[in-house]
Amino acid sequence: DDEIWSSRAAFYFAAIGAAVGFGNVWRFPALSVQYGGGAFFIPYFLAFFLIGVPILILEIGFGQYWQTGDVGVFGGFNKRLMGVGVASVACGWMLVSYYSVLIAWVINAFFDSFGGDSPWDDEGVTGTIAIDYFIDNIIGAKTLGDDQKATRVVWANVGYSALSWFFVWLCLAFGTKATGRIAYVTMGIPIVVLVIFLGKACTLEGASDGIEVYIGKWDLASLNEQGDVWARATTQVFFSIGITFGIMTAFGSHCKRHEPVFLNSIVIASCNSIFSIISGFAVFASLGHLAFLEGVAVTDLSYGGFSLVFGTWPVVLGTLPGGIHWVRLLFFDLFLLGLDSAFAILEGVITVCSDTVYFQHTPKYKITGTFCFLTWLLSIMYCTDAGLNWLDVIDYYINFCMTLVGLFECLGAGWVFGIEDQFESVGHHAVYSWAILANFGPVIIASAIWFGLEGDRPAMAGFMALIGSSLVGVAVTTYFLDKKMKESPGKWTWSEIWWEVSFSNIFKLKNLVEPTIQYIPDAWAYLIKGLIPHLLIVLFVSAAATQNDAGNANFGDYGGYPVAPYQVLGILSFVFALFLFFVGFIFPQIYAPLATPFVLDMEAETNQDDAKELDADDAKELDADDAKEMGEVVEA
């Protein structure tokens, strides 16, 4: 009972708290200005509805259905997909190791604001002075040499990191019900503070100029001229909703099995986006006031990242009556935003660990304490004077891990689940030709042309290659389907056999779980199989091919940091996630202990019995007694 949310509201606060973090405040508004103002909302909301929400439904829904974490969920689709779950929680663990240091820097800045050297309320202080102080004294980067390599450990931040992990442990150690109650505070207070900041900012002179820069201007040309805007919008959705890290699967596993997944997912995703948008108004209304005071353009100020939350924005707040108290309130707000995101990410790891045959009977406070201690040790590399460099590089490469995990999740649900049944019904050749020749092969070829060639022609050439190779794939698939129909005259019509090879498996999965987790729209099934994997491939290639100012691909030369150790470790973090997936795919028995016998039995039952018996027509005929009986069997 301690591992079930006490109420739906507790689940909402915890899940929204997991989704809302630092990026909602310092990343989303800055991306809007960087990519055409209001025009950025076009790729953002397309990514939100077409990619983010469907994957969120996938993670919450199947975590809830199987009552387990990422490894068990994707092992439930197919035993060779346990590596998807392992890769996702590994990405989450890598992320939270530096995310905790962000919290440590916030705590450091908060206590430093009580000292005499704090610049945030000094008369005449600028954002540049404030951020320089933060980087040199709070992060401790003033001792870095020209080679940008670490020279010392900043022990104050090691201590503050330990303090942040102690708070994370307190939030998780005593069960899900306690975590839900804590989330009322860690998410509730930031909502109230944001409303206060917004109300105050909008009353300041010059606020309208800042809001005009944020959302009033629509530079649609930037959507074409800045090709990476689509990838940036998608990764922002991934980060802000909290998908692909095992968080939402873990939180879904703590819900009662008959909760309305579609409704819950829409509420969580929408609240997260609303918080991001409102944060943008609060930030840029404040920056508009500072621009008015200094007589400069809003875009001449630092409006994103650390420069915003530790430089420009505190300086704005410092100009108000009682200014230093406003600054401290901002740091306290950031602490809470970071805390609930950190314990949510770690919950994804702990849920997977608790589901293993080794630790399923181990008290949660012990598992949580062990992981908090290990992650604190891992975080020490970010507590050096090169910590900001390490954070920037690893954060960049984690974006690729997220896209990769999202792709694997959709492939697992949309293409691998039920594939054995498709082999039996229409044959291996038809299934493989449809997947490789008609779908993913053309997308890879087109992406290589779009992002591998220079000039104006690649766009048209890529589309022509996409259409031409897809038609070839369809023709080959048609040939194999025709052979299958001739083997069993009268068994299939063309529409039936095409449905079987294209969407039958994903709809069997949808119809299998709907009696338990309630309504899921048909559009979800079409998007998970027919669109999202293709888009993620394109976005992955686009992000990898994006060039820096030197004309080199960012992947391998990000930020101008030295190859060793920065680029090497960043690439290794990506390769590590890829390795974890392929180990499970090739040797599934290695990850078998990570799923409880219950999950393994469910996987066998799902793939061997339910998927064969339940098609779309059968599901419509299930009455309440049948659904209830199914639920009892699963729970037993």
XYZ file of C-alpha atoms in Angstrom:
636
model
C 0.000 0.000 0.000
C 2.927 2.360 0.642
C 3.884 2.088 -3.044
C 0.492 3.322 -4.361
C -0.255 7.038 -4.636
C -2.562 8.208 -1.882
C -4.699 10.085 -4.427
C -4.789 11.140 -8.062
C -3.893 14.671 -6.966
C -0.718 13.373 -5.293
C 0.218 11.611 -8.534
C -0.426 14.800 -10.501
C 1.741 16.936 -8.226
C 4.580 14.407 -8.233
C 4.478 13.843 -12.006
C 4.166 17.563 -12.798
C 6.982 18.247 -10.348
C 9.097 15.664 -12.165
C 8.347 17.322 -15.501
C 8.800 20.924 -14.352
C 12.414 21.786 -13.606
C 15.202 24.226 -14.337
C 14.673 23.945 -18.092
C 11.142 25.334 -17.867
C 12.578 28.549 -16.464
C 15.923 29.088 -18.163
C 15.715 26.988 -21.351
C 12.222 27.193 -22.820
C 11.874 31.016 -22.876
C 15.379 31.410 -24.311
C 14.664 28.901 -27.098
C 11.586 30.909 -28.030
C 13.616 34.083 -28.528
C 16.499 32.267 -30.200
C 14.253 30.593 -32.760
C 11.910 33.293 -33.971
C 9.877 34.329 -30.934
C 6.318 33.091 -31.200
C 7.299 31.057 -34.284
C 9.085 28.599 -31.968
C 5.715 27.558 -30.584
C 4.913 25.906 -33.938
C 7.620 23.191 -33.760
C 7.204 23.023 -29.986
C 3.503 22.196 -30.056
C 3.891 19.872 -33.039
C 6.513 17.948 -31.079
C 4.326 18.171 -27.966
C 1.216 16.624 -29.529
C 2.743 14.325 -32.155
C 5.666 12.947 -30.123
C 5.652 13.972 -26.468
C 2.097 13.126 -25.410
C 1.961 9.719 -27.198
C 5.236 8.611 -25.584
C 3.997 9.894 -22.215
C 0.847 7.772 -22.631
C 3.057 4.816 -23.527
C 5.227 5.174 -20.430
C 2.531 5.941 -17.848
C 0.051 3.505 -19.350
C 2.234 0.429 -19.512
C 3.971 1.158 -16.222
C 0.469 1.224 -14.739
C -0.714 -1.866 -16.629
C 2.244 -4.053 -15.663
C 2.842 -2.314 -12.302
C 6.574 -2.174 -12.913
C 9.402 0.033 -14.191
C 11.001 0.445 -17.590
C 12.829 -2.897 -17.737
C 9.686 -4.865 -16.937
C 7.499 -2.818 -19.276
C 9.634 -3.221 -22.368
C 10.448 -6.790 -21.419
C 6.674 -7.238 -21.445
C 6.651 -6.291 -25.133
C 9.444 -8.717 -25.916
C 12.174 -10.228 -23.740
C 14.831 -8.810 -26.085
C 13.691 -5.271 -25.285
C 14.664 -5.214 -21.616
C 17.735 -3.290 -22.733
C 15.481 -0.370 -23.675
C 14.528 -0.017 -20.033
C 18.104 -0.468 -18.853
C 19.323 2.201 -21.296
C 16.600 4.638 -20.233
C 17.316 4.410 -16.500
C 21.066 4.579 -17.220
C 20.456 7.860 -19.077
C 18.422 9.071 -16.123
C 21.182 8.141 -13.703
C 23.801 9.959 -15.794
C 21.543 13.011 -15.913
C 20.716 13.130 -12.211
C 24.426 12.887 -11.333
C 24.938 16.397 -12.721
C 21.419 17.639 -12.018
C 22.120 17.267 -8.301
C 25.125 19.575 -8.675
C 22.864 22.216 -10.196
C 20.878 22.014 -6.973
C 24.126 22.236 -5.000
C 25.090 25.431 -6.834
C 21.652 26.892 -6.071
C 22.043 26.054 -2.372
C 25.530 27.573 -2.415
C 24.232 30.757 -4.055
C 21.350 30.969 -1.555
C 23.636 30.847 1.498
C 26.189 33.081 -0.215
C 23.495 35.753 -0.635
C 23.709 36.302 3.144
C 27.419 37.144 2.914
C 29.063 40.469 2.290
C 30.575 39.472 -1.075
C 27.255 38.661 -2.694
C 26.768 40.952 -5.716
C 23.074 40.515 -6.401
C 21.842 43.498 -4.400
C 24.832 45.779 -5.000
C 23.949 49.136 -6.461
C 24.851 49.356 -10.137
C 25.560 45.642 -10.496
C 25.037 44.238 -13.995
C 24.062 40.796 -15.158
C 27.600 40.263 -16.454
C 29.127 41.016 -13.068
C 26.633 38.754 -11.312
C 27.140 35.760 -13.608
C 30.921 36.175 -13.518
C 30.740 36.067 -9.738
C 28.574 32.953 -9.871
C 30.903 31.111 -12.281
C 34.125 32.174 -10.554
C 33.082 31.905 -6.902
C 30.031 29.629 -6.653
C 31.064 27.094 -9.314
C 34.737 27.838 -8.631
C 35.888 28.125 -12.247
C 38.302 31.007 -11.633
C 41.204 28.554 -11.318
C 40.654 26.969 -14.735
C 43.568 27.225 -17.124
C 43.535 27.771 -20.869
C 43.262 24.026 -21.500
C 39.865 24.058 -19.682
C 40.803 20.977 -17.645
C 40.017 20.551 -13.962
C 42.663 21.630 -11.463
C 40.876 21.227 -8.110
C 37.782 19.997 -6.303
C 35.455 22.685 -4.953
C 34.777 21.091 -1.592
C 31.957 23.470 -0.680
C 29.976 22.169 -3.650
C 30.813 18.579 -2.697
C 29.201 19.287 0.663
C 26.190 21.030 -0.826
C 25.799 18.121 -3.268
C 25.738 15.742 -0.299
C 23.081 17.945 1.297
C 20.968 17.852 -1.865
C 21.202 14.042 -1.922
C 20.130 13.912 1.701
C 16.991 15.849 0.740
C 16.417 13.480 -2.198
C 16.704 10.528 0.172
C 14.147 12.069 2.539
C 11.699 12.514 -0.346
C 11.901 8.875 -1.485
C 12.899 6.704 1.455
C 9.530 6.316 3.145
C 7.351 5.147 0.271
C 5.225 6.539 -2.508
C 2.486 7.902 -0.257
C 5.025 10.018 1.621
C 6.600 11.158 -1.657
C 3.183 12.266 -2.923
C 2.619 14.387 0.173
C 6.059 15.956 -0.168
C 5.264 16.775 -3.822
C 2.397 19.007 -2.650
C 5.118 21.244 -1.178
C 7.921 20.870 -3.727
C 5.559 21.580 -6.632
C 2.909 23.668 -4.906
C 5.256 26.379 -3.642
C 6.935 26.968 -7.054
C 3.504 27.447 -8.614
C 2.637 30.108 -6.037
C 6.048 31.779 -6.397
C 5.740 31.837 -10.189
C 2.376 33.596 -9.942
C 3.946 36.149 -7.551
C 6.891 36.749 -9.911
C 4.557 37.089 -12.889
C 2.244 39.521 -11.151
C 5.115 41.670 -9.938
C 6.981 41.611 -13.270
C 3.965 42.662 -15.308
C 3.586 45.829 -13.209
C 7.133 47.018 -13.965
C 7.852 49.685 -16.551
C 9.146 48.207 -19.809
C 7.575 44.783 -19.168
C 5.593 44.916 -22.418
C 8.824 45.292 -24.428
C 10.148 42.052 -22.974
C 6.914 40.186 -23.649
C 6.961 41.485 -27.232
C 10.393 39.902 -27.750
C 9.243 36.651 -26.114
C 6.061 35.944 -28.001
C 4.950 39.053 -29.873
C 7.323 38.634 -32.817
C 6.880 35.717 -35.216
C 9.939 35.186 -37.397
C 8.709 32.232 -39.464
C 11.841 32.319 -41.639
C 13.852 30.980 -38.690
C 12.009 27.661 -38.952
C 13.647 27.122 -42.324
C 16.948 28.914 -41.840
C 17.743 27.306 -38.475
C 17.313 23.646 -39.263
C 18.094 22.435 -35.744
C 14.985 24.187 -34.365
C 12.928 21.011 -34.842
C 15.412 18.847 -32.943
C 15.737 21.484 -30.180
C 11.957 21.707 -29.821
C 11.679 17.924 -29.551
C 14.429 17.553 -26.952
C 12.856 20.406 -24.995
C 9.579 18.445 -24.962
C 11.442 15.299 -23.871
C 13.258 17.122 -21.079
C 10.269 19.104 -19.892
C 7.727 16.252 -19.881
C 10.258 13.886 -18.337
C 9.972 11.039 -20.846
C 12.672 8.483 -21.820
C 14.291 8.484 -18.355
C 12.074 5.861 -16.721
C 10.407 8.499 -14.542
C 6.867 8.314 -15.849
C 6.924 4.522 -16.153
C 7.915 4.314 -12.492
C 5.271 6.848 -11.444
C 2.648 5.023 -13.524
C 3.535 1.772 -11.782
C 2.487 3.366 -8.476
C -1.007 4.170 -9.806
C -3.998 1.907 -9.354
C -4.331 -0.271 -12.452
C -7.662 1.185 -13.587
C -6.703 4.865 -13.550
C -7.590 6.806 -16.766
C -4.176 6.972 -18.442
C -5.151 9.212 -21.349
C -6.705 11.837 -19.069
C -3.802 11.727 -16.619
C -1.229 12.093 -19.387
C -3.000 15.091 -20.918
C -3.252 16.814 -17.533
C 0.432 16.269 -16.693
C 1.756 17.309 -20.113
C -0.525 20.360 -20.334
C 0.359 21.627 -16.851
C 4.040 21.319 -17.680
C 3.682 23.370 -20.864
C 1.529 25.976 -19.129
C 4.232 26.382 -16.468
C 6.876 26.827 -19.189
C 4.849 29.434 -21.060
C 3.979 31.410 -17.924
C 7.637 31.279 -16.853
C 8.518 32.903 -20.163
C 6.155 35.790 -19.448
C 7.601 36.262 -15.942
C 11.207 36.126 -17.191
C 10.850 38.455 -20.158
C 8.601 40.938 -18.403
C 11.420 41.279 -15.856
C 14.057 41.573 -18.571
C 11.986 44.240 -20.295
C 12.146 46.293 -17.119
C 15.926 45.880 -16.848
C 16.356 46.845 -20.514
C 14.278 49.964 -19.823
C 16.467 50.908 -16.847
C 19.726 50.381 -18.757
C 18.485 51.848 -22.038
C 19.359 48.783 -24.119
C 17.434 46.267 -26.225
C 16.021 43.231 -24.425
C 18.030 40.887 -26.645
C 21.241 42.653 -25.575
C 20.731 41.155 -22.111
C 21.544 37.571 -21.162
C 18.231 35.761 -21.438
C 18.990 32.032 -21.128
C 20.798 29.436 -19.053
C 22.938 30.298 -16.051
C 23.317 33.872 -17.253
C 19.583 34.336 -16.785
C 18.869 32.716 -13.418
C 22.120 33.658 -11.685
C 22.860 36.885 -13.519
C 20.203 38.929 -15.261
C 17.053 37.869 -13.409
C 18.493 38.268 -9.880
C 19.800 41.691 -10.896
C 16.257 42.669 -11.954
C 14.860 41.420 -8.648
C 17.610 43.257 -6.777
C 16.306 46.585 -8.126
C 12.968 46.082 -6.336
C 12.239 47.166 -2.769
C 13.656 44.451 -0.488
C 15.551 43.191 -3.525
C 17.873 40.642 -1.879
C 14.851 38.865 -0.403
C 13.375 38.527 -3.895
C 16.680 37.018 -5.022
C 16.634 34.522 -2.167
C 13.046 33.635 -3.000
C 14.162 32.923 -6.579
C 16.974 30.635 -5.367
C 14.592 28.838 -2.992
C 12.136 28.380 -5.852
C 14.887 26.929 -8.067
C 15.906 24.585 -5.249
C 12.396 23.135 -5.035
C 12.095 22.854 -8.831
C 15.368 20.946 -8.940
C 14.591 18.763 -5.934
C 11.364 17.214 -7.219
C 12.920 16.581 -10.629
C 15.950 14.932 -9.015
C 14.006 12.564 -6.791
C 11.690 11.702 -9.687
C 14.626 10.720 -11.917
C 16.104 8.587 -9.150
C 12.700 6.969 -8.571
C 12.922 5.543 -12.102
C 16.191 3.835 -11.172
C 14.949 2.641 -7.778
C 11.732 1.181 -9.210
C 13.713 -0.938 -11.671
C 16.048 -2.043 -8.888
C 13.142 -2.884 -6.575
C 11.589 -5.061 -9.300
C 14.632 -7.333 -9.522
C 14.717 -10.772 -7.968
C 17.631 -9.561 -5.846
C 16.068 -6.516 -4.182
C 12.296 -6.937 -4.370
C 12.137 -7.543 -0.605
C 14.763 -4.951 0.384
C 13.360 -1.911 2.253
C 13.135 1.135 0.045
C 15.091 3.378 2.389
C 18.130 1.107 2.014
C 17.955 1.004 -1.791
C 17.415 4.756 -1.915
C 20.291 5.444 0.459
C 22.650 3.260 -1.549
C 21.843 4.955 -4.834
C 21.983 8.431 -3.294
C 25.468 7.701 -1.960
C 26.718 6.202 -5.244
C 25.307 9.049 -7.314
C 26.827 11.599 -4.946
C 30.228 9.997 -5.554
C 29.603 10.136 -9.305
C 28.633 13.802 -9.043
C 32.010 14.865 -7.603
C 33.443 15.281 -11.123
C 30.938 18.142 -11.556
C 32.117 19.685 -8.273
C 35.532 20.513 -9.726
C 36.415 23.896 -11.160
C 35.647 22.363 -14.595
C 32.204 21.234 -13.429
C 30.311 23.583 -15.727
C 32.270 22.278 -18.733
C 31.528 18.691 -17.815
C 27.865 19.484 -17.286
C 27.527 21.275 -20.617
C 29.160 18.468 -22.601
C 27.387 15.526 -20.959
C 24.064 17.367 -21.153
C 24.559 17.797 -24.917
C 25.228 14.113 -25.525
C 22.385 13.047 -23.219
C 20.067 14.642 -25.793
C 21.109 11.951 -28.279
C 20.558 9.259 -25.675
C 17.034 10.550 -25.080
C 16.169 10.542 -28.776
C 17.591 7.048 -29.140
C 15.645 5.700 -26.164
C 12.438 7.326 -27.446
C 13.009 5.626 -30.809
C 13.585 2.243 -29.163
C 10.468 2.636 -27.003
C 8.259 3.285 -30.035
C 9.900 0.487 -32.011
C 9.228 -1.866 -29.117
C 5.541 -1.020 -28.809
C 4.800 -0.398 -32.485
C 7.001 -2.840 -34.362
C 8.393 -5.588 -32.130
C 5.316 -6.389 -30.040
C 3.317 -9.125 -31.771
C 5.853 -9.552 -34.567
C 5.879 -13.338 -34.122
C 2.154 -13.404 -34.869
C 2.742 -11.340 -37.999
C 5.430 -13.776 -39.107
C 2.912 -16.591 -38.802
C 0.084 -14.762 -40.542
C 1.801 -13.010 -43.483
C 5.362 -14.346 -43.440
C 8.814 -13.022 -42.550
C 9.532 -11.528 -45.948
C 6.449 -9.295 -46.016
C 7.039 -8.054 -42.465
C 10.711 -7.270 -43.041
C 10.177 -5.622 -46.420
C 7.418 -3.427 -44.974
C 9.581 -2.360 -42.028
C 12.954 -1.974 -43.735
C 12.266 -1.261 -47.398
C 9.027 0.713 -47.137
C 9.564 2.562 -43.832
C 12.923 2.970 -42.133
C 15.239 2.463 -45.082
C 13.714 5.360 -47.047
C 13.790 7.627 -43.984
C 17.495 6.908 -43.398
C 18.327 7.472 -47.074
C 16.393 10.751 -47.172
C 17.979 11.960 -43.924
C 21.449 11.226 -45.281
C 20.667 13.362 -48.333
C 18.987 16.178 -46.406
C 21.733 16.618 -43.845
C 24.746 15.185 -45.638
C 24.757 17.330 -48.773
C 25.136 21.078 -49.125
C 23.211 23.590 -51.224
C 19.541 24.058 -52.063
C 18.955 20.808 -53.924
C 19.206 18.281 -51.048
C 15.692 19.158 -49.807
C 14.007 18.171 -53.061
C 16.395 15.281 -53.687
C 15.719 13.939 -50.200
C 11.955 14.016 -50.685
C 12.273 12.335 -54.076
C 14.464 9.618 -52.565
C 11.987 9.189 -49.705
C 9.009 8.770 -52.018
C 10.840 6.652 -54.597
C 12.394 4.202 -52.157
C 9.120 3.956 -50.199
C 7.259 3.010 -53.373
C 9.857 0.337 -54.089
C 9.378 -1.019 -50.585
C 5.600 -1.044 -50.974
C 5.947 -2.887 -54.297
C 8.189 -5.544 -52.746
C 5.840 -5.950 -49.791
C 2.884 -6.260 -52.188
C 4.702 -9.039 -54.034
C 5.175 -11.070 -50.834
C 1.606 -10.416 -49.677
C 0.301 -11.561 -53.045
C 2.241 -14.824 -52.665
C 0.722 -15.287 -49.206
C -2.794 -14.708 -50.497
C -2.299 -17.312 -53.241
C -1.180 -19.840 -50.633
C -4.542 -19.487 -48.834
C -7.198 -18.541 -51.408
C -10.186 -16.756 -49.908
C -8.582 -16.190 -46.484
C -7.559 -12.587 -47.071
C -8.799 -9.529 -48.859
C -6.227 -6.924 -49.876
C -7.404 -4.504 -47.183
C -7.257 -7.202 -44.508
C -3.782 -8.435 -45.352
C -2.398 -4.882 -45.592
C -3.914 -4.096 -42.205
C -2.334 -7.241 -40.804
C 1.172 -6.315 -41.927
C 0.911 -2.613 -41.099
C -1.091 -1.855 -37.931
C -2.642 -5.062 -36.584
C -0.029 -5.605 -33.855
C -0.178 -2.128 -32.329
C -3.983 -2.215 -32.233
C -3.875 -5.647 -30.574
C -1.662 -4.080 -27.927
C -4.045 -1.137 -27.548
C -7.073 -3.416 -27.277
C -5.273 -5.636 -24.788
C -4.673 -2.889 -22.238
C -7.726 -0.647 -22.750
C -10.056 -2.704 -20.531
C -7.638 -2.027 -17.684
C -6.132 1.456 -18.222
C -9.250 2.839 -19.952
C -9.611 4.762 -23.198
C -6.658 5.335 -25.521
C -7.405 7.108 -28.830
C -6.724 5.323 -32.111
C -4.448 8.210 -33.067
C -2.015 7.026 -30.390
C -1.518 3.706 -32.158
C -1.038 5.321 -35.575
C 1.493 7.813 -34.189
C 3.520 5.308 -32.139
C 3.985 3.026 -35.136
C 3.505 5.115 -38.240
C 5.062 8.492 -37.485
C 7.087 8.955 -34.293
C 9.922 6.473 -35.025
C 10.407 8.003 -38.468
C 10.487 11.542 -37.084
C 12.956 10.616 -34.357
C 15.355 9.163 -36.922
C 15.213 12.402 -38.911
C 15.680 14.527 -35.789
C 18.577 12.377 -34.587
C 20.434 12.740 -37.884
C 19.610 16.457 -38.010
C 21.000 17.081 -34.535
C 24.135 15.020 -35.203
C 24.818 16.867 -38.473
C 24.327 20.386 -37.072
C 27.531 22.362 -37.532
C 29.304 24.743 -35.184
C 30.881 28.086 -36.074
C 34.035 26.317 -37.274
C 32.047 24.349 -39.837
C 32.448 21.025 -38.017
C 29.638 18.754 -36.849
C 28.756 19.449 -33.223
C 28.739 15.720 -32.526
C 32.376 15.152 -31.605
C 33.293 18.844 -31.528
C 30.659 20.373 -29.272
C 31.273 23.764 -27.731
C 34.929 23.928 -28.736
C 35.869 21.748 -25.746
C 39.036 19.612 -26.059
C 38.552 16.139 -27.539
C 40.110 14.569 -24.461
C 38.592 14.307 -21.980
C 35.359 16.161 -22.759
C 34.242 14.931 -26.190
C 35.509 11.426 -25.455
C 33.480 11.045 -22.277
C 30.418 12.647 -23.876
C 30.481 10.243 -26.818
C 31.163 7.324 -24.490
C 28.014 8.190 -22.511
C 26.011 7.875 -25.720
C 27.802 4.685 -26.769
C 27.205 3.260 -23.284
C 23.420 3.684 -23.654
C 23.569 2.068 -27.097
C 25.680 -0.783 -25.706
C 23.184 -1.481 -22.905
C 20.391 -1.831 -25.433
C 22.228 -4.189 -27.765
C 23.461 -6.387 -24.922
C 19.848 -7.031 -23.933
C 18.758 -7.500 -27.538
C 21.449 -10.089 -28.299
C 21.683 -11.737 -24.866
C 18.267 -11.218 -23.205
C 19.066 -13.692 -20.446
C 21.572 -11.217 -18.984
C 18.780 -8.818 -17.980
C 16.310 -11.505 -16.886
C 17.106 -11.013 -13.163
C 16.127 -7.337 -13.526
C 12.463 -8.294 -13.993
C 10.454 -10.153 -11.371
C 8.956 -13.545 -12.255
C 5.582 -11.785 -12.439
C 6.804 -9.603 -15.308
C 8.375 -12.514 -17.161
C 5.144 -14.503 -16.867
C 3.187 -11.500 -18.114
C 5.519 -11.184 -21.100
C 4.945 -14.792 -22.073
C 1.186 -14.532 -21.581
C 0.928 -11.263 -23.491
C 2.891 -12.348 -26.526
C 1.713 -15.948 -26.768
C -1.941 -15.810 -25.813
C -3.548 -12.388 -25.528
C -2.079 -10.896 -28.677
C -3.376 -13.864 -30.691
C -6.849 -13.854 -29.217
C -7.604 -10.143 -29.058
C -8.143 -8.254 -32.283
C -10.093 -5.073 -32.762
C -13.434 -6.790 -33.306
C -13.033 -9.127 -30.338
C -12.172 -6.249 -28.022
C -15.459 -4.505 -28.826
C -17.358 -7.610 -27.691
C -15.704 -7.841 -24.285
C -18.297 -7.211 -21.607
C -17.657 -5.959 -18.119
C -17.363 -9.464 -16.678
C -14.726 -10.426 -19.230
C -12.679 -7.318 -18.510
C -12.958 -7.939 -14.786
C -11.857 -11.540 -15.201
C -8.854 -10.419 -17.256
C -7.858 -7.977 -14.545
C -8.117 -10.706 -11.900
C -5.933 -13.040 -13.944
C -3.279 -10.375 -14.407
C -3.316 -9.407 -10.746
C -3.098 -13.079 -9.708
